[in-house]
Short mmCIF file of C-alpha atoms in Angstrom, two decimals:
data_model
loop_
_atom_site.label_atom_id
_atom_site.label_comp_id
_atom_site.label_asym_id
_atom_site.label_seq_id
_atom_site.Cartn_x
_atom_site.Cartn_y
_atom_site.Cartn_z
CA UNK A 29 -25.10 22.72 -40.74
CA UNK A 30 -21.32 22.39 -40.35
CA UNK A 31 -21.67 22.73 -36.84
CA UNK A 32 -24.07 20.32 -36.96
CA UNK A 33 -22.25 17.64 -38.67
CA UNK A 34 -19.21 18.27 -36.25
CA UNK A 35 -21.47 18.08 -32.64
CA UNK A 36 -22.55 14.92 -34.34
CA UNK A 37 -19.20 13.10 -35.43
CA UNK A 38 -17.94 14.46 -31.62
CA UNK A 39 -20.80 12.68 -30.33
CA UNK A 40 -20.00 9.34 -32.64
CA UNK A 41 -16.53 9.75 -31.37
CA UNK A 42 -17.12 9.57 -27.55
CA UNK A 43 -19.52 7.07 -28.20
CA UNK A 44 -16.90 4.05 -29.68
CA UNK A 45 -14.24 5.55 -26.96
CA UNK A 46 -16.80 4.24 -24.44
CA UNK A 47 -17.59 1.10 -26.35
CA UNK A 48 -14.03 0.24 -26.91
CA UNK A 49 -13.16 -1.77 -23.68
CA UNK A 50 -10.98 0.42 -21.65
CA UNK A 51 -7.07 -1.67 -20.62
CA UNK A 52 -5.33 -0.24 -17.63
CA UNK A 53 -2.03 -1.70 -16.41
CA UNK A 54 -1.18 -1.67 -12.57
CA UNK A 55 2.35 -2.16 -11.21
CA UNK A 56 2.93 -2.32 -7.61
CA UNK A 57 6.19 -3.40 -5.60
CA UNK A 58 4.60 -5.85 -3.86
CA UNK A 59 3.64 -9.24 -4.85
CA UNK A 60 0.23 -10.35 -5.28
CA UNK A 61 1.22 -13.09 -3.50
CA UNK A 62 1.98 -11.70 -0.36
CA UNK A 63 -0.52 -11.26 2.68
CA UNK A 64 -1.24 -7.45 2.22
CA UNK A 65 -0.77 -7.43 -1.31
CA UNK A 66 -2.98 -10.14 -2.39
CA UNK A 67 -6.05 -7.74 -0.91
CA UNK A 68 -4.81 -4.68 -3.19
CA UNK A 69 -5.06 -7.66 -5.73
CA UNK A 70 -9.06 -8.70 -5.09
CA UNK A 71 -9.23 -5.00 -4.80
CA UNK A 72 -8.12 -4.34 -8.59
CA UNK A 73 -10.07 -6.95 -9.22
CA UNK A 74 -13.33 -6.12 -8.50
CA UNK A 75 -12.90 -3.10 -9.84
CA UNK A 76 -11.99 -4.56 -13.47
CA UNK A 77 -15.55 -6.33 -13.22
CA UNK A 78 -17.45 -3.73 -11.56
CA UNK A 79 -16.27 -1.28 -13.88
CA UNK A 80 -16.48 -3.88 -17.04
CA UNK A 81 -12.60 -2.45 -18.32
CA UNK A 82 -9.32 -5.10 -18.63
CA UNK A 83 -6.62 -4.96 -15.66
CA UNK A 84 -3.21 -6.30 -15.76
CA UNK A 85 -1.57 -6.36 -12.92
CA UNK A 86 2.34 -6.70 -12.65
CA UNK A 87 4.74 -6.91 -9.91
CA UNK A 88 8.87 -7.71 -9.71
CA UNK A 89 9.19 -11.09 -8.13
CA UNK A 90 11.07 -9.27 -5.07
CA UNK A 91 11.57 -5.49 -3.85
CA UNK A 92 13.45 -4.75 -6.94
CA UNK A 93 13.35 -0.87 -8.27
CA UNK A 94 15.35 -1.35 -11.42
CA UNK A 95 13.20 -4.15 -12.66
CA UNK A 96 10.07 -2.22 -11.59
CA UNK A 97 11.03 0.78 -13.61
CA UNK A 98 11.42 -1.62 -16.48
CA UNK A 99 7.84 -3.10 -15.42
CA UNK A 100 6.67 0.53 -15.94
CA UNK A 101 8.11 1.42 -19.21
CA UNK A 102 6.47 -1.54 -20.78
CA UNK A 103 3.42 -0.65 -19.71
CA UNK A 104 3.87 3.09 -21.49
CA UNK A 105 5.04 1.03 -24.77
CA UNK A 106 2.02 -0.85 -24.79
CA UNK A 107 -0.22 2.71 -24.44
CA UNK A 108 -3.01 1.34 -22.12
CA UNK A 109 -5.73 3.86 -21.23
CA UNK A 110 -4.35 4.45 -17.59
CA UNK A 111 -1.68 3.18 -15.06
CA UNK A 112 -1.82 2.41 -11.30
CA UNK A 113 2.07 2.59 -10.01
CA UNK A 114 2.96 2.33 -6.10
CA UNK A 115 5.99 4.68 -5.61
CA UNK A 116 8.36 3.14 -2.52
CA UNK A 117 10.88 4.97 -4.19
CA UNK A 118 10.58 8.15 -6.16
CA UNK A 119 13.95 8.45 -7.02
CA UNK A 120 14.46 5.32 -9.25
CA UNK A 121 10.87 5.36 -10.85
CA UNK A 122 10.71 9.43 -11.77
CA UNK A 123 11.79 8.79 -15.08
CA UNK A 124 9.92 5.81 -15.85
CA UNK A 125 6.14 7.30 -14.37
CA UNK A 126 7.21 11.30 -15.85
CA UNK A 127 7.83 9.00 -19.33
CA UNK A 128 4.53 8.06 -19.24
CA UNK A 129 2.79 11.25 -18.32
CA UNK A 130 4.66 13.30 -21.11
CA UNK A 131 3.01 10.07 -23.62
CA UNK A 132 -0.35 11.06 -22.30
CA UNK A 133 -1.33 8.06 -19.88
CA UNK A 134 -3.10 9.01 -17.30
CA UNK A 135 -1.17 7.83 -13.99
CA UNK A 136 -3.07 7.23 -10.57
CA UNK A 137 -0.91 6.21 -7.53
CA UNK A 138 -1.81 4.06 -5.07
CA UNK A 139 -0.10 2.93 -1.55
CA UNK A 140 3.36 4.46 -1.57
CA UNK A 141 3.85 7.78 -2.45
CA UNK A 142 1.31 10.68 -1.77
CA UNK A 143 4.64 12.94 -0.73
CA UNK A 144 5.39 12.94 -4.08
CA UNK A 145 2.96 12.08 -6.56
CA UNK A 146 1.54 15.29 -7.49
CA UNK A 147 5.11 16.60 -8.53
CA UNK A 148 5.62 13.32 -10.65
CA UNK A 149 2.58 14.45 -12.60
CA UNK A 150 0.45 11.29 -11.19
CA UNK A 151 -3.27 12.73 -11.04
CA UNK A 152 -4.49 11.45 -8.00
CA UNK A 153 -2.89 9.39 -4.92
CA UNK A 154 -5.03 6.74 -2.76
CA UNK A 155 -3.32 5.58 0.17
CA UNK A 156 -2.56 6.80 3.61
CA UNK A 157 0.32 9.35 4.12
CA UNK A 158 3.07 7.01 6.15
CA UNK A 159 4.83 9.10 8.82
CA UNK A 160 1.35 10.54 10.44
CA UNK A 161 0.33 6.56 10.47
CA UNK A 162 3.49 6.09 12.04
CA UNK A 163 3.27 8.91 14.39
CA UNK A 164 0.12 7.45 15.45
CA UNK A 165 1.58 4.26 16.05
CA UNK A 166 3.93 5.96 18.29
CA UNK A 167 1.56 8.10 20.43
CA UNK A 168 -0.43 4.89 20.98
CA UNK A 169 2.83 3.06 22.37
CA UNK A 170 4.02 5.90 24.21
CA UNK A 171 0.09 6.23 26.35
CA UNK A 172 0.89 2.46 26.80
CA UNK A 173 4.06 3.00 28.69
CA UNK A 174 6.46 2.15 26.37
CA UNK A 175 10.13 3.56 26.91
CA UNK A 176 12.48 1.51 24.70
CA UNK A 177 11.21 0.24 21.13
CA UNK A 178 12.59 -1.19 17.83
CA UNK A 179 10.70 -0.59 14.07
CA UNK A 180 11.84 -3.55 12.15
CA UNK A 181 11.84 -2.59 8.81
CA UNK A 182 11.30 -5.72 6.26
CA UNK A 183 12.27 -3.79 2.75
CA UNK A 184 15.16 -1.11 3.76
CA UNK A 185 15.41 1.35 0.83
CA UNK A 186 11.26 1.94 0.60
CA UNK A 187 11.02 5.25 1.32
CA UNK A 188 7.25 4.98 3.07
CA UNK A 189 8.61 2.04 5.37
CA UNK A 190 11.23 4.40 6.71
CA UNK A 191 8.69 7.48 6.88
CA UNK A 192 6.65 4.85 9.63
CA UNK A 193 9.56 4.05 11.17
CA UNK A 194 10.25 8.07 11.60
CA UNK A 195 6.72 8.76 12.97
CA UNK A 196 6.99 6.25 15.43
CA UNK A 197 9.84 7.17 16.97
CA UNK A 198 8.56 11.04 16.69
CA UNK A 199 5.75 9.60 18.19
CA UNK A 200 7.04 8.11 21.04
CA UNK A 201 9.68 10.82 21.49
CA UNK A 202 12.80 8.60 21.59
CA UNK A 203 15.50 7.85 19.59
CA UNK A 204 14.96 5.73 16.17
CA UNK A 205 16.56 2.23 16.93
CA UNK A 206 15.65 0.40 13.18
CA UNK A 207 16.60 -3.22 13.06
CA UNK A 208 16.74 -3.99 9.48
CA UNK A 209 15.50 -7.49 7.81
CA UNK A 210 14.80 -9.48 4.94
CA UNK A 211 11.08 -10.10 3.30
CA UNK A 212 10.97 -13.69 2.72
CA UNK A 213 13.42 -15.26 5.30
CA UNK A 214 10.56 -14.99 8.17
CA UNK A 215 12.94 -17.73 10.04
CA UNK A 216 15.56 -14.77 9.80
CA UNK A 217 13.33 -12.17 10.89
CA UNK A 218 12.54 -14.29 14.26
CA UNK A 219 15.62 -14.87 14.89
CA UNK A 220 16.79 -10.53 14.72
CA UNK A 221 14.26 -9.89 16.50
CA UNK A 222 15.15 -12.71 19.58
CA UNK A 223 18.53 -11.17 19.38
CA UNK A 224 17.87 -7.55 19.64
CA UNK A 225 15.60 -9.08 22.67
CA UNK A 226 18.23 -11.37 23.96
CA UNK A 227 20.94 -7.77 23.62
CA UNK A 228 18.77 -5.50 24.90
CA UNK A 229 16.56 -6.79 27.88
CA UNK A 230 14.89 -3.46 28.20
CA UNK A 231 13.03 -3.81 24.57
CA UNK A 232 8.88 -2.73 25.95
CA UNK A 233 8.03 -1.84 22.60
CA UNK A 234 8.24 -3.72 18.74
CA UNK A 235 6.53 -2.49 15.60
CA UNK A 236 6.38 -4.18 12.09
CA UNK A 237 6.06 -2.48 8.94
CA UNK A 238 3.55 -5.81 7.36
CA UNK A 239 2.44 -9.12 8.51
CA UNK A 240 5.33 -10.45 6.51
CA UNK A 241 7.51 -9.52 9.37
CA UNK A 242 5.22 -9.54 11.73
CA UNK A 243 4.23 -12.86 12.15
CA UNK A 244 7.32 -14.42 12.93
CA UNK A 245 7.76 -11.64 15.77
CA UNK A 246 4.59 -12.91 17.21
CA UNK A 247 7.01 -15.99 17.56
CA UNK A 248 10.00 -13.98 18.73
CA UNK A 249 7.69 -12.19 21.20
CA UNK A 250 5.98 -15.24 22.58
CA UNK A 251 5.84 -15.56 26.70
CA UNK A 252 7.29 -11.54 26.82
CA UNK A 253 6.25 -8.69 28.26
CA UNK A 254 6.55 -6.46 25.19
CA UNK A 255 3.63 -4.24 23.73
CA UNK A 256 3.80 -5.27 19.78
CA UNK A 257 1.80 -3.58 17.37
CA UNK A 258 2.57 -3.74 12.90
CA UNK A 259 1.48 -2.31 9.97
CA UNK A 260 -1.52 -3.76 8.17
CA UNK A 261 -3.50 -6.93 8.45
CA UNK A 262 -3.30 -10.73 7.92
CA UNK A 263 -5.28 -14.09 9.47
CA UNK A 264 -2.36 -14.35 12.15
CA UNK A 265 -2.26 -10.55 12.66
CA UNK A 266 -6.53 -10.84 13.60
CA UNK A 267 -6.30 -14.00 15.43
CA UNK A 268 -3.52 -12.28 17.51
CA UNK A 269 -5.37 -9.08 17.97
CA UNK A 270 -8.32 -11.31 19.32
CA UNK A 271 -6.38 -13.36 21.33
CA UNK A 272 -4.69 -10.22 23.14
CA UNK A 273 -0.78 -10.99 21.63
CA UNK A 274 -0.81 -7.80 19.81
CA UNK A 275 -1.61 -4.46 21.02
CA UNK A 276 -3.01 -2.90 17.92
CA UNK A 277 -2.55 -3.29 13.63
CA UNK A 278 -2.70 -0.09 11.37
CA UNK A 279 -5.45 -0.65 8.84
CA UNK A 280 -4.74 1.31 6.05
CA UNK A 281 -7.41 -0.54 3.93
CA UNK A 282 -5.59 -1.62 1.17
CA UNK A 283 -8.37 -3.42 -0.62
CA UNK A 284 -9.70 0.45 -1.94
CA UNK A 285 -5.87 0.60 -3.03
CA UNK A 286 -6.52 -1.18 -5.65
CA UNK A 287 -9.99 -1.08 -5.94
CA UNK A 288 -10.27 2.73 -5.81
CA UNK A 289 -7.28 4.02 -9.22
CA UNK A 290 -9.25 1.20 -11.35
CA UNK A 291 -12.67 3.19 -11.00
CA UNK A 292 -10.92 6.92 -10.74
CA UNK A 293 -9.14 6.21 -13.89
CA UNK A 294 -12.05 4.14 -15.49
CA UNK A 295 -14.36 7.15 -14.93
CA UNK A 296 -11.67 9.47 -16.36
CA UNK A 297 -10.87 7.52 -19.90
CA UNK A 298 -14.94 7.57 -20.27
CA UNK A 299 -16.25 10.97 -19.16
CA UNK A 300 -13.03 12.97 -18.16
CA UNK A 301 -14.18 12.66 -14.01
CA UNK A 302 -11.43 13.26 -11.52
CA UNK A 303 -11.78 13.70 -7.80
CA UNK A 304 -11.03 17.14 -6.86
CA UNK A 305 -8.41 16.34 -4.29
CA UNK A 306 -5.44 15.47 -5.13
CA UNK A 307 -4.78 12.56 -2.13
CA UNK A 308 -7.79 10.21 -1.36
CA UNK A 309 -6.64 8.51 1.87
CA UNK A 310 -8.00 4.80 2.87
CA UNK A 311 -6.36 4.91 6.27
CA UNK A 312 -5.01 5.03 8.99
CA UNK A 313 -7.43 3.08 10.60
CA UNK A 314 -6.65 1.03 14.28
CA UNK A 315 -7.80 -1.74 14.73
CA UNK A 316 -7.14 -3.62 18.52
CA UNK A 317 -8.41 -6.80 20.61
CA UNK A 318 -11.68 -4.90 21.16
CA UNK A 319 -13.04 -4.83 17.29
CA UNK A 320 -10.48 -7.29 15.69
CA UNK A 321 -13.66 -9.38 15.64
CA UNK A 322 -15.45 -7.62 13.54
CA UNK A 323 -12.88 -7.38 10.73
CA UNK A 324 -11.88 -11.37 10.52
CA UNK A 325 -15.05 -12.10 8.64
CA UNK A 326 -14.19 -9.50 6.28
CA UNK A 327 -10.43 -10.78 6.28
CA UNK A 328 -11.43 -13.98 5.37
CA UNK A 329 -13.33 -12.81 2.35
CA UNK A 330 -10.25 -11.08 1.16
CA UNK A 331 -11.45 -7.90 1.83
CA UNK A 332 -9.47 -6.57 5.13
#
């Protein structure tokens, strides 16, 4: 009979969990704002309704670490169900994401990362790992001819932007030649880019880490001879791709970034479901001037 009554209050128990709506908290280090970010945005999104649970998202206003740690330890004060934390930099955000694993919040990563997650205590990553996409990126130059190239690198100090700037030069099997810039100042970022040009006539190659950087390279670029490929998708990045200014973009389908930690954790508050491996990767994907048509429609519904 005891046994009874317990199986039965256990029961009750699980029962208002699930009832009681579940609140998870993601923090990212991009804005929501941004071209690639706003996607990871409709992504987390659509999960909160699909999955009927309450999302906040949160973001620094720029590609600030100290005030994203801070972002992070209000979230564990506020003792949601689950978090969703991008890691660009594992270093200043270990305390704040260990913090709130030893309180018992479930963490799932998502973009940045996967190299270190699973040591942070973060239960699953979903992203692409950054210096194989970057290799890639590489390979793909180097079969294209490309002898002398420049990663320009739009947030200098995020650890997975210099991981693709690492595969690409492994990739193409030269020497890494980074030109640093700043995210936000896209009339700066043209103008670096013209210069490095302007120094260095025999520049074949240019890869962005975002469309944040590398749109106003598709300016910088315009009239040259230069095979230019980036990081991730945007309306100009597609509408280049189609029109043959760009050689390629690495999709690394950011929109199950944020969609896909919203269900994973969702699933995990309510039945104690996790995906058996520890790194779920959403990319990387290529696409080029031969099936950019096929994603604009999808781009323009916020999805790609």
């Amino acid at each position: 009979m005891k046994k009874l009554l317990l199986g039965v209050l256990l029961v009750m128990g699980m029962g208002l969990a699930m009832a009681q709506q579940i609140r998870i908290v993601v923090i990212s280090h991009g804005q929501a704002a941004d071209p690639f970010w706003s996607v990871v945005k409709n992504g987390v999104d659509q999960a909160a309704k699909d999955m009927n649970v309450r999302v906040e998202y949160r973001a620094p206003e720029t590609f600030d670490m100290v005030r994203m740690a801070q972002l992070i330890d209000a979230a564990v004060a506020s003792k949601p169900n689950g978090i969703v934390v991008s890691i660009p930099d594992a270093k200043a955000l270990e305390k704040s994401i260990t913090a709130a694993v030893k309180a018992g919040i479930p963490v799932v990563s998502m973009n940045s990362g996967s190299d270190v997650a699973e040591k942070l205590g973060v239960l699953v990553h979903v992203g692409q790992t950054e210096y194989e996409a970057g290799l890639g990126a590489g390979k793909r130059m180097k079969a294209a001819g490309v002898k002398n190239a420049i990663c320009v690198n739009q947030e200098v100090g995020n650890v997975a932007l210099d991981l693709r700037c690492k595969g690409f030069f492994d990739g193409l099997g030269i020497k890494a030649n980074v030109l640093p810039v700043k995210i936000g100042d896209p009339t700066g970022i043209k103008n670096a880019v013209a210069a490095a040009l302007q120094k260095d006539p025999t520049i074949d190659g240019i890869l962005t880490l975002g469309p944040t950087a590398a749109e106003p390279v598709l300016q910088a670029v315009e009239g040259k001879k230069i095979t230019f490929g980036t990081f991730d998708l945007s309306p100009a990045v597609l509408k280049a791709l189609s029109e043959k200014k760009m050689a390629f973009a690495i999709d690394q389908q950011q929109w199950l970034q944020g969609y896909l930690p919203v269900v994973i954790l969702t699933n995990y508050a309510r039945y104690g479901l996790l995906p058996a491996n520890p790194v779920i990767l959403t990319g990387p994907g290529f696409v080029t001037p031969e099936n950019a048509a096929r994603v604009i429609d999808l781009s323009k519904r916020g999805i790609r």
